């Protein structure tokens, strides 16, 4: 396994891992790397600046021994934290307003592998010896104020257990960890990094911004990973984002050397194009290495900020991490920090063996193995700024910013302690200040200050929970560019609509995408559709269903369609409600024109028939059928034909009342007239017992009784209707799509159907009377025509009722108008057209002698009764 490690490490160019047995980096182990800066008060820092791995596991590793049976990995990212500590201390010492007359010093130790060696290094620092004697301090005059540990929470936990026994202040510059914030275990530990309480909210906001609702998760399998998974799952589900898969990655360094990558099929085959990875560089090293080796360039990776991209270099032309989106805590720019790093060299800091090793490794400087220092014959004006960006980043990273703030937190706490004279020991005759470190802790807990970069810092329980995030886009195409470009921010303290700010034109997506990536299980439902969840599947799995009638959806992925108001209707696309058009049966409508023409034409025809009858009033055919009743019937039919005009035009209260009552009154008069005619015929033949004078009187008075009596009943029904529930103007917004029909509401359906029933009763009575007299002997007997006209009338209105109740809007009005015209035309045509035919076209048949000759030829001896009836009818 060890040689596999050497091969993979060299192949990935992990900077700078020594693959040969003779290298200047061996000096870091041989001399037990430690860096010291003089001062009255010391700040001790433990940084994993390099790691040494034994080649032969049977050889016991001891820090005081030197052997070539190991290889060394330089961790330049952590060494940059050492430079940040040195920069902050130099900046404080040059500030006359902070800790005047006191100089800060520093002591830097490397953190070796393993808990035992880590605690041994800490004992050595506290005791002032190379071996570490518990509870003793030897040979050191300067006092240590605090210890800086990190970036791993495990390192801080190992040391925190020991430091808490001595109440020694400990500041961690790694990511915030809830385990380290337990006051019962680590009462002397202070975490400089802000909490990640808003990280999940920021990630979910990014998903929602790009409409990504189908994502995969790779989470480190530890207590932090479990907490972030719980928070992330809850926030994702709350916002309708589904998780395609969740994989917990064991935080075992080098696990990819002994086990195959079990998740590669799931990543390659998953339909989720966006994958969230939470963890740090060392813990998820195996995952990232495999992603890069498989060249998974068609996925968008969303990472947290604790990543060292320089570890993942390789010789492929494409980089699978190109286009990655990274959430990083917002840090203020530190002035002169880049200049400080560029000017840091072995000449400026000759005691820093780490710089000598870097100059020998990168700038080909001659190296003196005896004291592990370079000779001056190397690249002139060499600087750390010459190193490739993928190996040494000059910018202020998150860990460096935390180290910078930790040093300032200690300095400000010391300053406050001196001002308040908490420490009784004073500076006398230039002697170094001596105090007990635990006395600084009350000031660390309550410290609030603003660093030179205008960054507000709070430690302890008053720390700010919701911090801002910078969203970075990792550019590594062409390969080797390795730039983390800020493309947006997330500010949880702003209103929700303003929290996420992105410059999308600056984003470079992975090389597998030519446009903005999509990561959805089901395509979005556009306007006019709503989401229908698929049974038994996640909420992101749905079908798109068109909105129901008169409902719309004007946004994508709507769960429910919105119903249009009564005055509006949905357009064809069902994405917008349109104003309905007010409509009614007008004179300009085709139906309105037809009905108007028919109404006027038929009424004119009826008036023409009335004129014919009045002109030929003395002819036998006119006199034989009671011409007075014929006049009444024709006049009534004229008004019946004009009655539909009340139904055309915009309805109002007057027309609504007149429509039904005028219709009922006119048809009552017409039907009662027909009834009177049939009764007259029947009585003329049947009443034979009376004398001739009495019979003529009865026959002539009967119509005068029937018509007023029937009309009075109709007026009584109309009065009751108007008194109880009169017709009124109403609107119908449902019968015709896109229109609001203005129409007359009958008010009382019972009254309307009662009038129709009354008219039906009159028509049925007339029909029965006419039917009974259809075979009576008479030349001008119109009983058959009366019966047939009543049969047509009843057929029209019996057909009208079911059809009327199945229609709405203008069709209902048109149906009623059609029924009025049809029934009126039936009465006119069946009763009066045959008579007009004789009067106008066959006048010879309208003569008395022709009638007598025809009667004589048909029946030589007419009965006395028949002659009397004919005489009565003619005289009448």
PDB file of N, CA, C and O in Angstrom, residues 105-170:
ATOM      1  N   UNK A 105       5.305  38.078  20.818  1.00  0.00           N
ATOM      2  CA  UNK A 105       6.163  37.117  20.142  1.00  0.00           C
ATOM      3  C   UNK A 105       5.351  35.900  19.744  1.00  0.00           C
ATOM      4  O   UNK A 105       4.168  35.783  20.062  1.00  0.00           O
ATOM      5  N   UNK A 106       5.969  35.002  19.039  1.00  0.00           N
ATOM      6  CA  UNK A 106       5.248  33.813  18.609  1.00  0.00           C
ATOM      7  C   UNK A 106       6.159  32.602  18.670  1.00  0.00           C
ATOM      8  O   UNK A 106       7.384  32.702  18.660  1.00  0.00           O
ATOM      9  N   UNK A 107       5.505  31.479  18.764  1.00  0.00           N
ATOM     10  CA  UNK A 107       6.202  30.210  18.764  1.00  0.00           C
ATOM     11  C   UNK A 107       5.376  29.231  17.933  1.00  0.00           C
ATOM     12  O   UNK A 107       4.213  28.977  18.248  1.00  0.00           O
ATOM     13  N   UNK A 108       5.939  28.737  16.859  1.00  0.00           N
ATOM     14  CA  UNK A 108       5.238  27.880  15.920  1.00  0.00           C
ATOM     15  C   UNK A 108       5.786  26.472  16.032  1.00  0.00           C
ATOM     16  O   UNK A 108       7.001  26.252  16.023  1.00  0.00           O
ATOM     17  N   UNK A 109       4.857  25.507  16.157  1.00  0.00           N
ATOM     18  CA  UNK A 109       5.208  24.097  16.208  1.00  0.00           C
ATOM     19  C   UNK A 109       4.459  23.366  15.101  1.00  0.00           C
ATOM     20  O   UNK A 109       3.313  23.715  14.777  1.00  0.00           O
ATOM     21  N   UNK A 110       5.119  22.354  14.579  1.00  0.00           N
ATOM     22  CA  UNK A 110       4.426  21.485  13.630  1.00  0.00           C
ATOM     23  C   UNK A 110       3.623  20.451  14.413  1.00  0.00           C
ATOM     24  O   UNK A 110       4.019  19.986  15.481  1.00  0.00           O
ATOM     25  N   UNK A 111       2.454  20.102  13.874  1.00  0.00           N
ATOM     26  CA  UNK A 111       1.611  19.089  14.495  1.00  0.00           C
ATOM     27  C   UNK A 111       1.868  17.768  13.790  1.00  0.00           C
ATOM     28  O   UNK A 111       1.513  17.605  12.619  1.00  0.00           O
ATOM     29  N   UNK A 112       2.501  16.827  14.464  1.00  0.00           N
ATOM     30  CA  UNK A 112       2.768  15.538  13.816  1.00  0.00           C
ATOM     31  C   UNK A 112       1.531  14.667  13.760  1.00  0.00           C
ATOM     32  O   UNK A 112       0.470  15.010  14.304  1.00  0.00           O
ATOM     33  N   UNK A 113       1.676  13.525  13.110  1.00  0.00           N
ATOM     34  CA  UNK A 113       0.557  12.592  13.006  1.00  0.00           C
ATOM     35  C   UNK A 113       0.337  11.867  14.326  1.00  0.00           C
ATOM     36  O   UNK A 113       1.270  11.536  15.033  1.00  0.00           O
ATOM     37  N   UNK A 114      -0.932  11.601  14.637  1.00  0.00           N
ATOM     38  CA  UNK A 114      -1.252  10.794  15.813  1.00  0.00           C
ATOM     39  C   UNK A 114      -1.486  11.629  17.047  1.00  0.00           C
ATOM     40  O   UNK A 114      -0.873  12.670  17.273  1.00  0.00           O
ATOM     41  N   UNK A 115      -2.408  11.168  17.883  1.00  0.00           N
ATOM     42  CA  UNK A 115      -2.770  11.901  19.089  1.00  0.00           C
ATOM     43  C   UNK A 115      -1.620  11.926  20.092  1.00  0.00           C
ATOM     44  O   UNK A 115      -1.364  12.948  20.725  1.00  0.00           O
ATOM     45  N   UNK A 116      -0.887  10.813  20.220  1.00  0.00           N
ATOM     46  CA  UNK A 116       0.195  10.767  21.212  1.00  0.00           C
ATOM     47  C   UNK A 116       1.280  11.773  20.874  1.00  0.00           C
ATOM     48  O   UNK A 116       1.769  12.502  21.750  1.00  0.00           O
ATOM     49  N   UNK A 117       1.672  11.826  19.605  1.00  0.00           N
ATOM     50  CA  UNK A 117       2.732  12.767  19.219  1.00  0.00           C
ATOM     51  C   UNK A 117       2.250  14.210  19.292  1.00  0.00           C
ATOM     52  O   UNK A 117       3.025  15.118  19.557  1.00  0.00           O
ATOM     53  N   UNK A 118       0.935  14.425  19.060  1.00  0.00           N
ATOM     54  CA  UNK A 118       0.400  15.782  19.173  1.00  0.00           C
ATOM     55  C   UNK A 118       0.467  16.277  20.610  1.00  0.00           C
ATOM     56  O   UNK A 118       0.905  17.413  20.882  1.00  0.00           O
ATOM     57  N   UNK A 119       0.063  15.445  21.563  1.00  0.00           N
ATOM     58  CA  UNK A 119       0.118  15.841  22.961  1.00  0.00           C
ATOM     59  C   UNK A 119       1.561  15.987  23.442  1.00  0.00           C
ATOM     60  O   UNK A 119       1.863  16.850  24.281  1.00  0.00           O
ATOM     61  N   UNK A 120       2.459  15.167  22.896  1.00  0.00           N
ATOM     62  CA  UNK A 120       3.874  15.296  23.264  1.00  0.00           C
ATOM     63  C   UNK A 120       4.421  16.641  22.830  1.00  0.00           C
ATOM     64  O   UNK A 120       5.187  17.288  23.562  1.00  0.00           O
ATOM     65  N   UNK A 121       4.028  17.080  21.631  1.00  0.00           N
ATOM     66  CA  UNK A 121       4.465  18.393  21.147  1.00  0.00           C
ATOM     67  C   UNK A 121       3.920  19.503  22.038  1.00  0.00           C
ATOM     68  O   UNK A 121       4.601  20.498  22.310  1.00  0.00           O
ATOM     69  N   UNK A 122       2.685  19.353  22.494  1.00  0.00           N
ATOM     70  CA  UNK A 122       2.096  20.374  23.349  1.00  0.00           C
ATOM     71  C   UNK A 122       2.807  20.427  24.696  1.00  0.00           C
ATOM     72  O   UNK A 122       3.087  21.514  25.227  1.00  0.00           O
ATOM     73  N   UNK A 123       3.122  19.272  25.312  1.00  0.00           N
ATOM     74  CA  UNK A 123       3.857  19.246  26.581  1.00  0.00           C
ATOM     75  C   UNK A 123       5.226  19.916  26.418  1.00  0.00           C
ATOM     76  O   UNK A 123       5.683  20.641  27.303  1.00  0.00           O
ATOM     77  N   UNK A 124       5.852  19.655  25.274  1.00  0.00           N
ATOM     78  CA  UNK A 124       7.168  20.254  25.041  1.00  0.00           C
ATOM     79  C   UNK A 124       7.074  21.766  24.997  1.00  0.00           C
ATOM     80  O   UNK A 124       7.929  22.485  25.527  1.00  0.00           O
ATOM     81  N   UNK A 125       5.995  22.292  24.374  1.00  0.00           N
ATOM     82  CA  UNK A 125       5.835  23.740  24.294  1.00  0.00           C
ATOM     83  C   UNK A 125       5.542  24.347  25.666  1.00  0.00           C
ATOM     84  O   UNK A 125       6.095  25.385  26.025  1.00  0.00           O
ATOM     85  N   UNK A 126       4.658  23.697  26.436  1.00  0.00           N
ATOM     86  CA  UNK A 126       4.283  24.249  27.732  1.00  0.00           C
ATOM     87  C   UNK A 126       5.431  24.208  28.738  1.00  0.00           C
ATOM     88  O   UNK A 126       5.580  25.107  29.567  1.00  0.00           O
ATOM     89  N   UNK A 127       6.264  23.157  28.671  1.00  0.00           N
ATOM     90  CA  UNK A 127       7.364  23.022  29.636  1.00  0.00           C
ATOM     91  C   UNK A 127       8.623  23.748  29.202  1.00  0.00           C
ATOM     92  O   UNK A 127       9.512  23.999  30.016  1.00  0.00           O
ATOM     93  N   UNK A 128       8.701  24.089  27.899  1.00  0.00           N
ATOM     94  CA  UNK A 128       9.885  24.777  27.412  1.00  0.00           C
ATOM     95  C   UNK A 128      11.043  23.865  27.126  1.00  0.00           C
ATOM     96  O   UNK A 128      12.174  24.330  26.994  1.00  0.00           O
ATOM     97  N   UNK A 129      10.796  22.558  27.047  1.00  0.00           N
ATOM     98  CA  UNK A 129      11.850  21.602  26.739  1.00  0.00           C
ATOM     99  C   UNK A 129      11.477  20.828  25.491  1.00  0.00           C
ATOM    100  O   UNK A 129      10.331  20.870  25.025  1.00  0.00           O
ATOM    101  N   UNK A 130      12.442  20.084  24.957  1.00  0.00           N
ATOM    102  CA  UNK A 130      12.186  19.285  23.771  1.00  0.00           C
ATOM    103  C   UNK A 130      11.408  18.019  24.085  1.00  0.00           C
ATOM    104  O   UNK A 130      10.779  17.437  23.208  1.00  0.00           O
ATOM    105  N   UNK A 131      11.477  17.570  25.353  1.00  0.00           N
ATOM    106  CA  UNK A 131      10.851  16.304  25.703  1.00  0.00           C
ATOM    107  C   UNK A 131       9.495  16.504  26.381  1.00  0.00           C
ATOM    108  O   UNK A 131       8.659  15.622  26.349  1.00  0.00           O
ATOM    109  N   UNK A 132       9.272  17.615  27.015  1.00  0.00           N
ATOM    110  CA  UNK A 132       7.989  17.884  27.642  1.00  0.00           C
ATOM    111  C   UNK A 132       7.864  17.249  29.004  1.00  0.00           C
ATOM    112  O   UNK A 132       7.729  16.043  29.135  1.00  0.00           O
ATOM    113  N   UNK A 133       7.969  18.061  30.057  1.00  0.00           N
ATOM    114  CA  UNK A 133       7.835  17.582  31.424  1.00  0.00           C
ATOM    115  C   UNK A 133       6.542  18.147  31.980  1.00  0.00           C
ATOM    116  O   UNK A 133       6.404  19.355  32.141  1.00  0.00           O
ATOM    117  N   UNK A 134       5.541  17.307  32.249  1.00  0.00           N
ATOM    118  CA  UNK A 134       4.246  17.809  32.743  1.00  0.00           C
ATOM    119  C   UNK A 134       4.410  18.597  34.036  1.00  0.00           C
ATOM    120  O   UNK A 134       5.201  18.250  34.913  1.00  0.00           O
ATOM    121  N   UNK A 135       3.666  19.692  34.154  1.00  0.00           N
ATOM    122  CA  UNK A 135       3.571  20.536  35.351  1.00  0.00           C
ATOM    123  C   UNK A 135       4.866  21.291  35.654  1.00  0.00           C
ATOM    124  O   UNK A 135       5.031  21.798  36.757  1.00  0.00           O
ATOM    125  N   UNK A 136       5.790  21.378  34.678  1.00  0.00           N
ATOM    126  CA  UNK A 136       7.025  22.145  34.863  1.00  0.00           C
ATOM    127  C   UNK A 136       7.225  23.058  33.664  1.00  0.00           C
ATOM    128  O   UNK A 136       6.909  22.702  32.522  1.00  0.00           O
ATOM    129  N   UNK A 137       7.829  24.240  33.984  1.00  0.00           N
ATOM    130  CA  UNK A 137       8.227  25.177  32.939  1.00  0.00           C
ATOM    131  C   UNK A 137       9.706  25.452  33.122  1.00  0.00           C
ATOM    132  O   UNK A 137      10.132  25.871  34.185  1.00  0.00           O
ATOM    133  N   UNK A 138      10.473  25.246  32.075  1.00  0.00           N
ATOM    134  CA  UNK A 138      11.928  25.329  32.184  1.00  0.00           C
ATOM    135  C   UNK A 138      12.488  26.303  31.156  1.00  0.00           C
ATOM    136  O   UNK A 138      12.057  26.330  30.002  1.00  0.00           O
ATOM    137  N   UNK A 139      13.458  27.071  31.550  1.00  0.00           N
ATOM    138  CA  UNK A 139      14.345  27.869  30.690  1.00  0.00           C
ATOM    139  C   UNK A 139      13.647  28.940  29.882  1.00  0.00           C
ATOM    140  O   UNK A 139      14.302  29.591  29.077  1.00  0.00           O
ATOM    141  N   UNK A 140      12.364  29.160  30.079  1.00  0.00           N
ATOM    142  CA  UNK A 140      11.725  30.175  29.251  1.00  0.00           C
ATOM    143  C   UNK A 140      11.291  31.329  30.139  1.00  0.00           C
ATOM    144  O   UNK A 140      10.622  31.126  31.141  1.00  0.00           O
ATOM    145  N   UNK A 141      11.647  32.514  29.702  1.00  0.00           N
ATOM    146  CA  UNK A 141      11.309  33.702  30.480  1.00  0.00           C
ATOM    147  C   UNK A 141       9.977  34.307  30.031  1.00  0.00           C
ATOM    148  O   UNK A 141       9.238  34.827  30.839  1.00  0.00           O
ATOM    149  N   UNK A 142       9.714  34.319  28.729  1.00  0.00           N
ATOM    150  CA  UNK A 142       8.473  34.909  28.227  1.00  0.00           C
ATOM    151  C   UNK A 142       7.289  34.034  28.579  1.00  0.00           C
ATOM    152  O   UNK A 142       7.397  32.805  28.632  1.00  0.00           O
ATOM    153  N   UNK A 143       6.144  34.671  28.823  1.00  0.00           N
ATOM    154  CA  UNK A 143       4.932  33.964  29.188  1.00  0.00           C
ATOM    155  C   UNK A 143       4.073  33.765  27.942  1.00  0.00           C
ATOM    156  O   UNK A 143       4.046  34.616  27.056  1.00  0.00           O
ATOM    157  N   UNK A 144       3.402  32.640  27.899  1.00  0.00           N
ATOM    158  CA  UNK A 144       2.495  32.365  26.783  1.00  0.00           C
ATOM    159  C   UNK A 144       1.086  32.798  27.153  1.00  0.00           C
ATOM    160  O   UNK A 144       0.579  32.440  28.225  1.00  0.00           O
ATOM    161  N   UNK A 145       0.464  33.556  26.276  1.00  0.00           N
ATOM    162  CA  UNK A 145      -0.880  34.076  26.546  1.00  0.00           C
ATOM    163  C   UNK A 145      -1.970  33.152  26.025  1.00  0.00           C
ATOM    164  O   UNK A 145      -3.040  33.056  26.627  1.00  0.00           O
ATOM    165  N   UNK A 146      -1.720  32.495  24.928  1.00  0.00           N
ATOM    166  CA  UNK A 146      -2.752  31.655  24.325  1.00  0.00           C
ATOM    167  C   UNK A 146      -2.107  30.701  23.340  1.00  0.00           C
ATOM    168  O   UNK A 146      -0.951  30.883  22.931  1.00  0.00           O
ATOM    169  N   UNK A 147      -2.893  29.691  22.979  1.00  0.00           N
ATOM    170  CA  UNK A 147      -2.446  28.691  22.007  1.00  0.00           C
ATOM    171  C   UNK A 147      -3.419  28.697  20.837  1.00  0.00           C
ATOM    172  O   UNK A 147      -4.643  28.672  21.035  1.00  0.00           O
ATOM    173  N   UNK A 148      -2.863  28.723  19.621  1.00  0.00           N
ATOM    174  CA  UNK A 148      -3.662  28.635  18.404  1.00  0.00           C
ATOM    175  C   UNK A 148      -3.559  27.215  17.844  1.00  0.00           C
ATOM    176  O   UNK A 148      -2.447  26.697  17.700  1.00  0.00           O
ATOM    177  N   UNK A 149      -4.715  26.608  17.550  1.00  0.00           N
ATOM    178  CA  UNK A 149      -4.725  25.245  17.023  1.00  0.00           C
ATOM    179  C   UNK A 149      -5.648  25.165  15.810  1.00  0.00           C
ATOM    180  O   UNK A 149      -6.574  25.966  15.656  1.00  0.00           O
ATOM    181  N   UNK A 150      -5.395  24.170  14.997  1.00  0.00           N
ATOM    182  CA  UNK A 150      -6.239  23.949  13.823  1.00  0.00           C
ATOM    183  C   UNK A 150      -5.419  23.375  12.678  1.00  0.00           C
ATOM    184  O   UNK A 150      -4.247  23.022  12.875  1.00  0.00           O
ATOM    185  N   UNK A 151      -5.960  23.289  11.504  1.00  0.00           N
ATOM    186  CA  UNK A 151      -7.370  23.601  11.170  1.00  0.00           C
ATOM    187  C   UNK A 151      -8.327  22.464  11.469  1.00  0.00           C
ATOM    188  O   UNK A 151      -9.531  22.647  11.433  1.00  0.00           O
ATOM    189  N   UNK A 152      -7.810  21.265  11.754  1.00  0.00           N
ATOM    190  CA  UNK A 152      -8.663  20.114  11.995  1.00  0.00           C
ATOM    191  C   UNK A 152      -9.267  20.195  13.386  1.00  0.00           C
ATOM    192  O   UNK A 152      -8.599  20.545  14.359  1.00  0.00           O
ATOM    193  N   UNK A 153     -10.547  19.840  13.491  1.00  0.00           N
ATOM    194  CA  UNK A 153     -11.194  19.831  14.799  1.00  0.00           C
ATOM    195  C   UNK A 153     -10.592  18.741  15.694  1.00  0.00           C
ATOM    196  O   UNK A 153     -10.584  18.871  16.921  1.00  0.00           O
ATOM    197  N   UNK A 154     -10.069  17.681  15.077  1.00  0.00           N
ATOM    198  CA  UNK A 154      -9.475  16.604  15.868  1.00  0.00           C
ATOM    199  C   UNK A 154      -8.236  17.096  16.606  1.00  0.00           C
ATOM    200  O   UNK A 154      -8.023  16.778  17.784  1.00  0.00           O
ATOM    201  N   UNK A 155      -7.401  17.892  15.917  1.00  0.00           N
ATOM    202  CA  UNK A 155      -6.207  18.454  16.558  1.00  0.00           C
ATOM    203  C   UNK A 155      -6.600  19.336  17.732  1.00  0.00           C
ATOM    204  O   UNK A 155      -6.040  19.260  18.827  1.00  0.00           O
ATOM    205  N   UNK A 156      -7.600  20.189  17.493  1.00  0.00           N
ATOM    206  CA  UNK A 156      -8.040  21.089  18.557  1.00  0.00           C
ATOM    207  C   UNK A 156      -8.637  20.318  19.716  1.00  0.00           C
ATOM    208  O   UNK A 156      -8.483  20.700  20.882  1.00  0.00           O
ATOM    209  N   UNK A 157      -9.324  19.228  19.431  1.00  0.00           N
ATOM    210  CA  UNK A 157      -9.917  18.433  20.501  1.00  0.00           C
ATOM    211  C   UNK A 157      -8.831  17.749  21.335  1.00  0.00           C
ATOM    212  O   UNK A 157      -8.907  17.737  22.573  1.00  0.00           O
ATOM    213  N   UNK A 158      -7.804  17.175  20.673  1.00  0.00           N
ATOM    214  CA  UNK A 158      -6.717  16.537  21.417  1.00  0.00           C
ATOM    215  C   UNK A 158      -6.080  17.524  22.380  1.00  0.00           C
ATOM    216  O   UNK A 158      -5.901  17.247  23.570  1.00  0.00           O
ATOM    217  N   UNK A 159      -5.732  18.704  21.851  1.00  0.00           N
ATOM    218  CA  UNK A 159      -5.043  19.685  22.679  1.00  0.00           C
ATOM    219  C   UNK A 159      -5.977  20.329  23.687  1.00  0.00           C
ATOM    220  O   UNK A 159      -5.562  20.683  24.795  1.00  0.00           O
ATOM    221  N   UNK A 160      -7.244  20.501  23.294  1.00  0.00           N
ATOM    222  CA  UNK A 160      -8.192  21.144  24.201  1.00  0.00           C
ATOM    223  C   UNK A 160      -8.407  20.353  25.475  1.00  0.00           C
ATOM    224  O   UNK A 160      -8.621  20.934  26.549  1.00  0.00           O
ATOM    225  N   UNK A 161      -8.348  19.046  25.372  1.00  0.00           N
ATOM    226  CA  UNK A 161      -8.518  18.215  26.567  1.00  0.00           C
ATOM    227  C   UNK A 161      -7.440  18.505  27.598  1.00  0.00           C
ATOM    228  O   UNK A 161      -7.700  18.598  28.808  1.00  0.00           O
ATOM    229  N   UNK A 162      -6.197  18.678  27.104  1.00  0.00           N
ATOM    230  CA  UNK A 162      -5.083  18.966  28.011  1.00  0.00           C
ATOM    231  C   UNK A 162      -5.079  20.422  28.463  1.00  0.00           C
ATOM    232  O   UNK A 162      -4.910  20.717  29.651  1.00  0.00           O
ATOM    233  N   UNK A 163      -5.282  21.345  27.527  1.00  0.00           N
ATOM    234  CA  UNK A 163      -5.237  22.761  27.881  1.00  0.00           C
ATOM    235  C   UNK A 163      -6.345  23.158  28.845  1.00  0.00           C
ATOM    236  O   UNK A 163      -6.184  24.080  29.653  1.00  0.00           O
ATOM    237  N   UNK A 164      -7.476  22.464  28.767  1.00  0.00           N
ATOM    238  CA  UNK A 164      -8.579  22.802  29.658  1.00  0.00           C
ATOM    239  C   UNK A 164      -8.245  22.462  31.111  1.00  0.00           C
ATOM    240  O   UNK A 164      -8.774  23.088  32.036  1.00  0.00           O
ATOM    241  N   UNK A 165      -7.362  21.485  31.305  1.00  0.00           N
ATOM    242  CA  UNK A 165      -6.949  21.158  32.670  1.00  0.00           C
ATOM    243  C   UNK A 165      -6.200  22.315  33.311  1.00  0.00           C
ATOM    244  O   UNK A 165      -6.305  22.557  34.514  1.00  0.00           O
ATOM    245  N   UNK A 166      -5.407  23.020  32.513  1.00  0.00           N
ATOM    246  CA  UNK A 166      -4.620  24.157  33.014  1.00  0.00           C
ATOM    247  C   UNK A 166      -5.331  25.498  32.811  1.00  0.00           C
ATOM    248  O   UNK A 166      -4.750  26.540  33.101  1.00  0.00           O
ATOM    249  N   UNK A 167      -6.588  25.453  32.299  1.00  0.00           N
ATOM    250  CA  UNK A 167      -7.337  26.682  32.010  1.00  0.00           C
ATOM    251  C   UNK A 167      -6.534  27.599  31.090  1.00  0.00           C
ATOM    252  O   UNK A 167      -6.570  28.830  31.232  1.00  0.00           O
ATOM    253  N   UNK A 168      -5.834  26.976  30.164  1.00  0.00           N
ATOM    254  CA  UNK A 168      -4.983  27.724  29.250  1.00  0.00           C
ATOM    255  C   UNK A 168      -5.824  28.124  28.036  1.00  0.00           C
ATOM    256  O   UNK A 168      -6.438  27.283  27.392  1.00  0.00           O
ATOM    257  N   UNK A 169      -5.875  29.425  27.685  1.00  0.00           N
ATOM    258  CA  UNK A 169      -6.707  29.876  26.557  1.00  0.00           C
ATOM    259  C   UNK A 169      -6.279  29.197  25.253  1.00  0.00           C
ATOM    260  O   UNK A 169      -5.094  29.139  24.924  1.00  0.00           O
ATOM    261  N   UNK A 170      -7.258  28.698  24.556  1.00  0.00           N
ATOM    262  CA  UNK A 170      -7.020  28.043  23.272  1.00  0.00           C
ATOM    263  C   UNK A 170      -7.968  28.622  22.230  1.00  0.00           C
ATOM    264  O   UNK A 170      -9.174  28.676  22.434  1.00  0.00           O
TER     265      UNK A 170
END
